[in-house]
C-alpha positions as a Markdown table, in Angstrom:
| # | Residue | x | y | z |
|---|---|---|---|---|
| 1 | Met | 3.6 | 12.5 | -19.5 |
| 2 | Lys | 1.5 | 15.1 | -17.5 |
| 3 | Ile | 1.6 | 14.0 | -14.2 |
| 4 | Val | -0.5 | 15.7 | -10.9 |
| 5 | Val | 1.0 | 15.0 | -7.5 |
| 6 | Val | -1.5 | 15.5 | -5.0 |
| 7 | Gly | 0.0 | 17.2 | -1.9 |
| 8 | Gly | 2.7 | 18.5 | -4.1 |
| 9 | Thr | 4.3 | 21.3 | -2.1 |
| 10 | Gly | 4.9 | 19.1 | 0.9 |
| 11 | Leu | 7.8 | 17.0 | 2.0 |
| 12 | Ile | 7.6 | 14.3 | -0.5 |
| 13 | Gly | 5.3 | 16.0 | -3.1 |
| 14 | Ser | 8.1 | 18.3 | -3.9 |
| 15 | Gln | 10.6 | 16.2 | -4.1 |
| 16 | Val | 8.5 | 13.9 | -6.1 |
| 17 | Val | 7.6 | 16.9 | -8.5 |
| 18 | Ala | 11.2 | 17.6 | -8.9 |
| 19 | Arg | 12.2 | 14.0 | -9.9 |
| 20 | Leu | 9.8 | 13.8 | -12.2 |
| 21 | Arg | 10.5 | 17.1 | -14.2 |
| 22 | Asp | 14.1 | 16.0 | -14.0 |
| 23 | Arg | 13.2 | 12.8 | -16.2 |
| 24 | Gly | 11.2 | 15.1 | -18.6 |
| 25 | His | 7.9 | 15.0 | -17.3 |
| 26 | Thr | 5.1 | 18.0 | -16.7 |
| 27 | Ala | 4.6 | 17.7 | -13.2 |
| 28 | Glu | 2.1 | 19.7 | -11.8 |
| 29 | Ala | 1.8 | 20.3 | -7.7 |
| 30 | Ala | -1.9 | 20.2 | -6.8 |
| 31 | Ala | -2.4 | 21.8 | -3.0 |
| 32 | Pro | -4.6 | 24.6 | -1.6 |
| 33 | Ser | -1.5 | 26.9 | -2.1 |
| 34 | Thr | -2.1 | 26.0 | -5.9 |
| 35 | Gly | -5.8 | 26.6 | -6.0 |
| 36 | Val | -6.4 | 23.0 | -5.5 |
| 37 | Asp | -8.6 | 21.7 | -2.4 |
| 38 | Thr | -9.7 | 17.7 | -2.5 |
| 39 | Leu | -11.8 | 18.3 | 0.4 |
| 40 | Thr | -13.9 | 20.5 | -1.6 |
| 41 | Gly | -13.2 | 19.4 | -5.0 |
| 42 | Glu | -12.1 | 23.0 | -5.9 |
| 43 | Gly | -9.7 | 23.3 | -8.8 |
| 44 | Leu | -9.4 | 19.6 | -9.3 |
| 45 | Asp | -11.4 | 19.5 | -12.8 |
| 46 | Ala | -9.1 | 22.0 | -14.0 |
| 47 | Ala | -5.8 | 20.7 | -12.6 |
| 48 | Leu | -6.6 | 16.9 | -13.6 |
| 49 | Arg | -7.1 | 18.1 | -17.5 |
| 50 | Gly | -5.0 | 16.0 | -19.7 |
| 51 | Ala | -3.0 | 14.5 | -16.5 |
| 52 | Glu | -2.3 | 10.5 | -17.5 |
| 53 | Val | -1.0 | 10.0 | -13.7 |
| 54 | Val | -1.7 | 11.2 | -10.3 |
| 55 | Val | 0.1 | 10.6 | -7.2 |
| 56 | Asp | -1.6 | 11.2 | -3.7 |
| 57 | Val | 1.2 | 12.0 | -1.3 |
| 58 | Ser | -1.6 | 14.4 | 0.6 |
| 59 | Asn | -1.6 | 14.2 | 4.2 |
| 60 | Ser | -4.7 | 14.8 | 7.0 |
| 61 | Pro | -4.0 | 18.1 | 8.9 |
| 62 | Ser | -4.5 | 15.6 | 12.3 |
| 63 | Phe | -3.6 | 12.3 | 13.3 |
| 64 | Asp | -6.7 | 12.0 | 15.6 |
| 65 | Ala | -9.1 | 9.1 | 14.0 |
| 66 | Glu | -12.4 | 10.7 | 12.9 |
| 67 | Pro | -10.6 | 14.3 | 11.4 |
| 68 | Ala | -8.1 | 11.7 | 9.5 |
| 69 | Leu | -10.8 | 9.4 | 8.1 |
| 70 | Glu | -13.1 | 12.4 | 6.9 |
| 71 | Phe | -10.3 | 13.9 | 5.3 |
| 72 | Phe | -8.9 | 10.5 | 3.4 |
| 73 | Thr | -12.4 | 9.1 | 2.3 |
| 74 | Arg | -13.8 | 12.7 | 1.5 |
| 75 | Ser | -10.8 | 13.6 | -0.5 |
| 76 | Ala | -11.0 | 10.4 | -2.0 |
| 77 | Arg | -14.1 | 10.4 | -3.6 |
| 78 | Asn | -13.7 | 13.9 | -5.2 |
| 79 | Leu | -10.5 | 12.7 | -6.6 |
| 80 | Phe | -11.4 | 9.7 | -7.9 |
| 81 | Ala | -14.5 | 11.5 | -9.5 |
| 82 | Ala | -12.2 | 13.7 | -10.9 |
| 83 | Glu | -9.6 | 11.3 | -12.1 |
| 84 | Gln | -12.8 | 9.3 | -13.9 |
| 85 | Gln | -13.8 | 12.3 | -15.7 |
| 86 | Ala | -10.1 | 13.2 | -17.1 |
| 87 | Gly | -9.3 | 9.8 | -18.3 |
| 88 | Val | -6.7 | 9.2 | -15.9 |
| 89 | Arg | -5.1 | 5.9 | -16.6 |
| 90 | His | -2.7 | 5.5 | -13.3 |
| 91 | His | -3.4 | 6.4 | -9.9 |
| 92 | Val | -0.2 | 6.2 | -7.3 |
| 93 | Val | -1.0 | 6.9 | -3.6 |
| 94 | Leu | 1.7 | 6.8 | -1.0 |
| 95 | Ser | 0.6 | 5.0 | 2.4 |
| 96 | Ile | 2.5 | 3.2 | 5.5 |
| 97 | Val | 4.0 | 0.1 | 6.1 |
| 98 | Gly | 2.2 | -2.5 | 8.4 |
| 99 | Val | -0.9 | -0.1 | 8.3 |
| 100 | Asp | -3.6 | -2.8 | 8.3 |
| 101 | Arg | -2.1 | -4.6 | 11.0 |
| 102 | Val | -2.4 | -2.3 | 13.8 |
| 103 | Pro | -6.0 | -2.5 | 14.9 |
| 104 | Gly | -7.5 | 0.5 | 17.2 |
| 105 | Tyr | -5.3 | 3.1 | 15.8 |
| 106 | Gly | -7.3 | 5.8 | 14.2 |
| 107 | Tyr | -5.2 | 7.4 | 11.7 |
| 108 | Tyr | -3.7 | 3.9 | 10.3 |
| 109 | Glu | -7.6 | 3.0 | 9.9 |
| 110 | Ala | -8.1 | 6.1 | 8.2 |
| 111 | Lys | -5.0 | 5.4 | 5.8 |
| 112 | Val | -6.5 | 1.6 | 5.0 |
| 113 | Ala | -9.8 | 3.0 | 4.3 |
| 114 | Gln | -7.6 | 5.4 | 1.6 |
| 115 | Glu | -6.3 | 2.3 | 0.3 |
| 116 | Asp | -9.3 | 0.7 | 0.0 |
| 117 | Ala | -10.7 | 3.7 | -2.2 |
| 118 | Ala | -8.1 | 3.3 | -4.7 |
| 119 | Arg | -9.0 | -0.6 | -4.7 |
| 120 | Gly | -12.7 | 0.2 | -5.8 |
| 121 | Ser | -12.2 | 3.2 | -7.8 |
| 122 | Gly | -11.9 | 1.7 | -11.4 |
| 123 | Val | -8.7 | 3.6 | -11.9 |
| 124 | Pro | -5.7 | 1.1 | -12.1 |
| 125 | Tyr | -3.4 | 2.1 | -9.0 |
| 126 | Ser | -0.1 | 1.3 | -7.4 |
| 127 | Ile | -0.1 | 1.6 | -3.6 |
| 128 | Val | 3.5 | 2.4 | -2.3 |
| 129 | Arg | 4.0 | 1.8 | 1.5 |
| 130 | Ala | 6.9 | 3.2 | 3.0 |
| 131 | Thr | 8.0 | 2.9 | 6.7 |
| 132 | Gln | 8.4 | 6.1 | 9.0 |
| 133 | Phe | 10.4 | 8.9 | 7.7 |
| 134 | Phe | 13.7 | 10.0 | 9.3 |
| 135 | Glu | 12.1 | 13.5 | 9.5 |
| 136 | Phe | 9.4 | 12.1 | 11.5 |
| 137 | Ile | 12.0 | 11.1 | 14.3 |
| 138 | Ala | 12.4 | 14.6 | 15.6 |
| 139 | Pro | 9.0 | 16.2 | 15.8 |
| 140 | Val | 8.1 | 12.4 | 18.0 |
| 141 | Met | 11.3 | 13.1 | 19.8 |
| 142 | Asn | 9.9 | 16.9 | 20.4 |
| 143 | Met | 6.2 | 16.0 | 21.4 |
| 144 | Ser | 8.0 | 13.4 | 24.0 |
| 145 | Thr | 10.0 | 15.7 | 25.8 |
| 146 | Glu | 9.5 | 16.1 | 29.4 |
| 147 | Gly | 12.1 | 18.8 | 30.7 |
| 148 | Thr | 15.4 | 17.4 | 29.5 |
| 149 | Glu | 13.9 | 13.8 | 29.1 |
| 150 | Val | 12.9 | 12.5 | 25.8 |
| 151 | Arg | 10.8 | 9.8 | 27.2 |
| 152 | Leu | 10.5 | 7.1 | 23.9 |
| 153 | Pro | 9.5 | 3.3 | 23.9 |
| 154 | Ser | 11.5 | 0.6 | 22.5 |
| 155 | Thr | 9.0 | 0.0 | 19.4 |
| 156 | Arg | 11.0 | -1.2 | 16.8 |
| 157 | Leu | 11.0 | 0.8 | 13.4 |
| 158 | Arg | 13.0 | 0.8 | 10.4 |
| 159 | Pro | 13.0 | 4.4 | 9.2 |
| 160 | Ile | 13.8 | 5.4 | 5.8 |
| 161 | Ala | 14.8 | 9.1 | 4.0 |
| 162 | Ser | 12.3 | 11.2 | 2.5 |
| 163 | Ala | 14.5 | 11.3 | -0.5 |
| 164 | Asp | 14.5 | 7.6 | -0.7 |
| 165 | Val | 10.8 | 7.6 | -0.4 |
| 166 | Ala | 10.4 | 10.0 | -3.0 |
| 167 | Ala | 12.3 | 7.9 | -5.5 |
| 168 | Ala | 10.0 | 5.0 | -5.0 |
| 169 | Val | 7.0 | 6.9 | -5.6 |
| 170 | Ala | 8.4 | 8.9 | -9.1 |
| 171 | Glu | 9.5 | 5.4 | -10.0 |
| 172 | Ala | 5.7 | 4.2 | -9.5 |
| 173 | Ala | 4.1 | 7.1 | -11.2 |
| 174 | Gln | 6.6 | 6.2 | -14.3 |
| 175 | Gly | 5.5 | 2.6 | -14.4 |
| 176 | Glu | 2.7 | 0.4 | -15.0 |
| 177 | Pro | 0.0 | 0.2 | -12.5 |
| 178 | Ser | 0.5 | -2.8 | -10.4 |
| 179 | Asn | -2.9 | -3.0 | -9.1 |
| 180 | Gly | -1.1 | -4.0 | -5.7 |
| 181 | Ile | 1.5 | -3.0 | -3.1 |
| 182 | Arg | 5.3 | -2.4 | -3.0 |
| 183 | Asp | 6.7 | -1.9 | 0.8 |
| 184 | Ile | 9.8 | 0.2 | 0.8 |
| 185 | Ala | 12.0 | 0.9 | 4.1 |
| 186 | Gly | 15.4 | 1.7 | 5.3 |
| 187 | Pro | 18.3 | -0.5 | 5.6 |
| 188 | Glu | 18.4 | -0.7 | 9.6 |
| 189 | Val | 16.2 | -1.6 | 12.2 |
| 190 | His | 16.3 | 0.3 | 15.8 |
| 191 | Gly | 14.4 | 0.8 | 18.8 |
| 192 | Leu | 12.5 | 4.3 | 18.8 |
| 193 | Asp | 14.7 | 4.9 | 22.0 |
| 194 | Arg | 17.8 | 4.2 | 20.2 |
| 195 | Leu | 16.8 | 6.4 | 17.2 |
| 196 | Gly | 16.4 | 8.8 | 19.5 |
| 197 | Glu | 19.9 | 8.4 | 21.4 |
| 198 | Ile | 21.5 | 8.3 | 18.1 |
| 199 | Thr | 19.9 | 11.7 | 17.3 |
| 200 | Leu | 21.3 | 13.7 | 20.4 |
| 201 | Ala | 24.8 | 12.0 | 19.8 |
| 202 | Val | 24.8 | 13.7 | 16.6 |
| 203 | Arg | 23.0 | 16.7 | 17.3 |
| 204 | Pro | 23.6 | 17.1 | 21.3 |
| 205 | Asp | 21.1 | 19.5 | 23.1 |
| 206 | Gly | 21.4 | 18.9 | 26.5 |
| 207 | Arg | 18.6 | 16.0 | 26.6 |
| 208 | Thr | 18.5 | 12.4 | 27.2 |
| 209 | Val | 16.4 | 9.6 | 26.3 |
| 210 | Val | 14.4 | 7.7 | 29.2 |
| 211 | Thr | 13.1 | 4.4 | 27.8 |
| 212 | Asp | 9.5 | 4.5 | 28.6 |
| 213 | Glu | 7.1 | 1.9 | 27.5 |
| 214 | Thr | 4.1 | 4.0 | 28.0 |
| 215 | Ala | 5.2 | 7.2 | 26.2 |
| 216 | Gly | 4.2 | 8.8 | 23.1 |
| 217 | Leu | 2.6 | 8.1 | 19.5 |
| 218 | Phe | 4.3 | 4.5 | 19.3 |
| 219 | Ala | 3.6 | 3.2 | 23.0 |
| 220 | Gly | 2.2 | -0.4 | 22.6 |
| 221 | Met | 2.5 | -0.8 | 18.6 |
| 222 | Pro | 2.9 | -4.0 | 17.5 |
| 223 | Asp | 6.2 | -5.2 | 16.0 |
| 224 | Val | 4.9 | -4.7 | 12.3 |
| 225 | Leu | 6.3 | -1.4 | 11.3 |
| 226 | Thr | 9.8 | -2.9 | 10.6 |
| 227 | Gly | 8.9 | -4.0 | 7.0 |
| 228 | Asp | 10.8 | -7.5 | 8.0 |
| 229 | Gly | 10.9 | -9.5 | 4.6 |
| 230 | Ile | 10.8 | -6.3 | 2.3 |
| 231 | Ala | 12.7 | -6.9 | -0.6 |
| 232 | His | 13.5 | -3.3 | -1.2 |
| 233 | Leu | 15.6 | -1.2 | 1.3 |
| 234 | Ala | 16.9 | 2.4 | 0.9 |
| 235 | Ala | 20.5 | 2.6 | 1.1 |
| 236 | Thr | 20.7 | 5.8 | 3.2 |
| 237 | Arg | 21.7 | 5.1 | 6.8 |
| 238 | Tyr | 19.8 | 7.6 | 9.6 |
| 239 | Glu | 23.3 | 8.3 | 11.1 |
| 240 | Glu | 24.7 | 9.3 | 7.9 |
| 241 | Trp | 21.8 | 11.3 | 7.0 |
| 242 | Leu | 21.5 | 13.2 | 10.4 |
| 243 | Lys | 25.4 | 14.0 | 10.0 |
| 244 | Gln | 24.4 | 15.5 | 6.4 |
| 245 | Asn | 21.4 | 17.2 | 7.2 |
């Protein structure tokens, strides 16, 4: 099949493209750097010509509510118009576990709008919701560092390796549309502060973790990000991943 991966040059997208190519598909990365801009529609019609499946793993450049909502809704509008014209038969979108259970958090509400656009597009779809990526832990720690202290709340997460996310997205792209949601998560639940401690135990840099329930992006987040009850749990453990990467 010809499969177009929107956001195909990023962390998840580049791995999805590689996996699909390994399986013999014609997988093409669509991103501003390849001449495709979903915000303006530039290059979309040409990129989707002959495509059977579109995978959307693109991300807003901002986590703030208004720009994120603008990015996801405008991109979806342009993307689905091009998909309808091209006769795309399956749209796969990557979202976040618990995204519809965190009212008032603007970025998550923007992702819900993206999901809703898929449901209302008329294109058969599959939504893959993942927990936070392992690769996201270090940037969160950096954003919450004050001097030698990393201030993190005890918000519970069940993070997952990006490689395992890419595998699930590629699997969905090769299958039939579910017109529903599949949740995926890593094998272990940890508080974010504990994830920080594990990180610094494997990669010590002079910082220490201080538990602070008011600090950072996940402060005050309800206990919905662990994907409790998820059937599909990836095998890769965070500490093992740290040692290997």
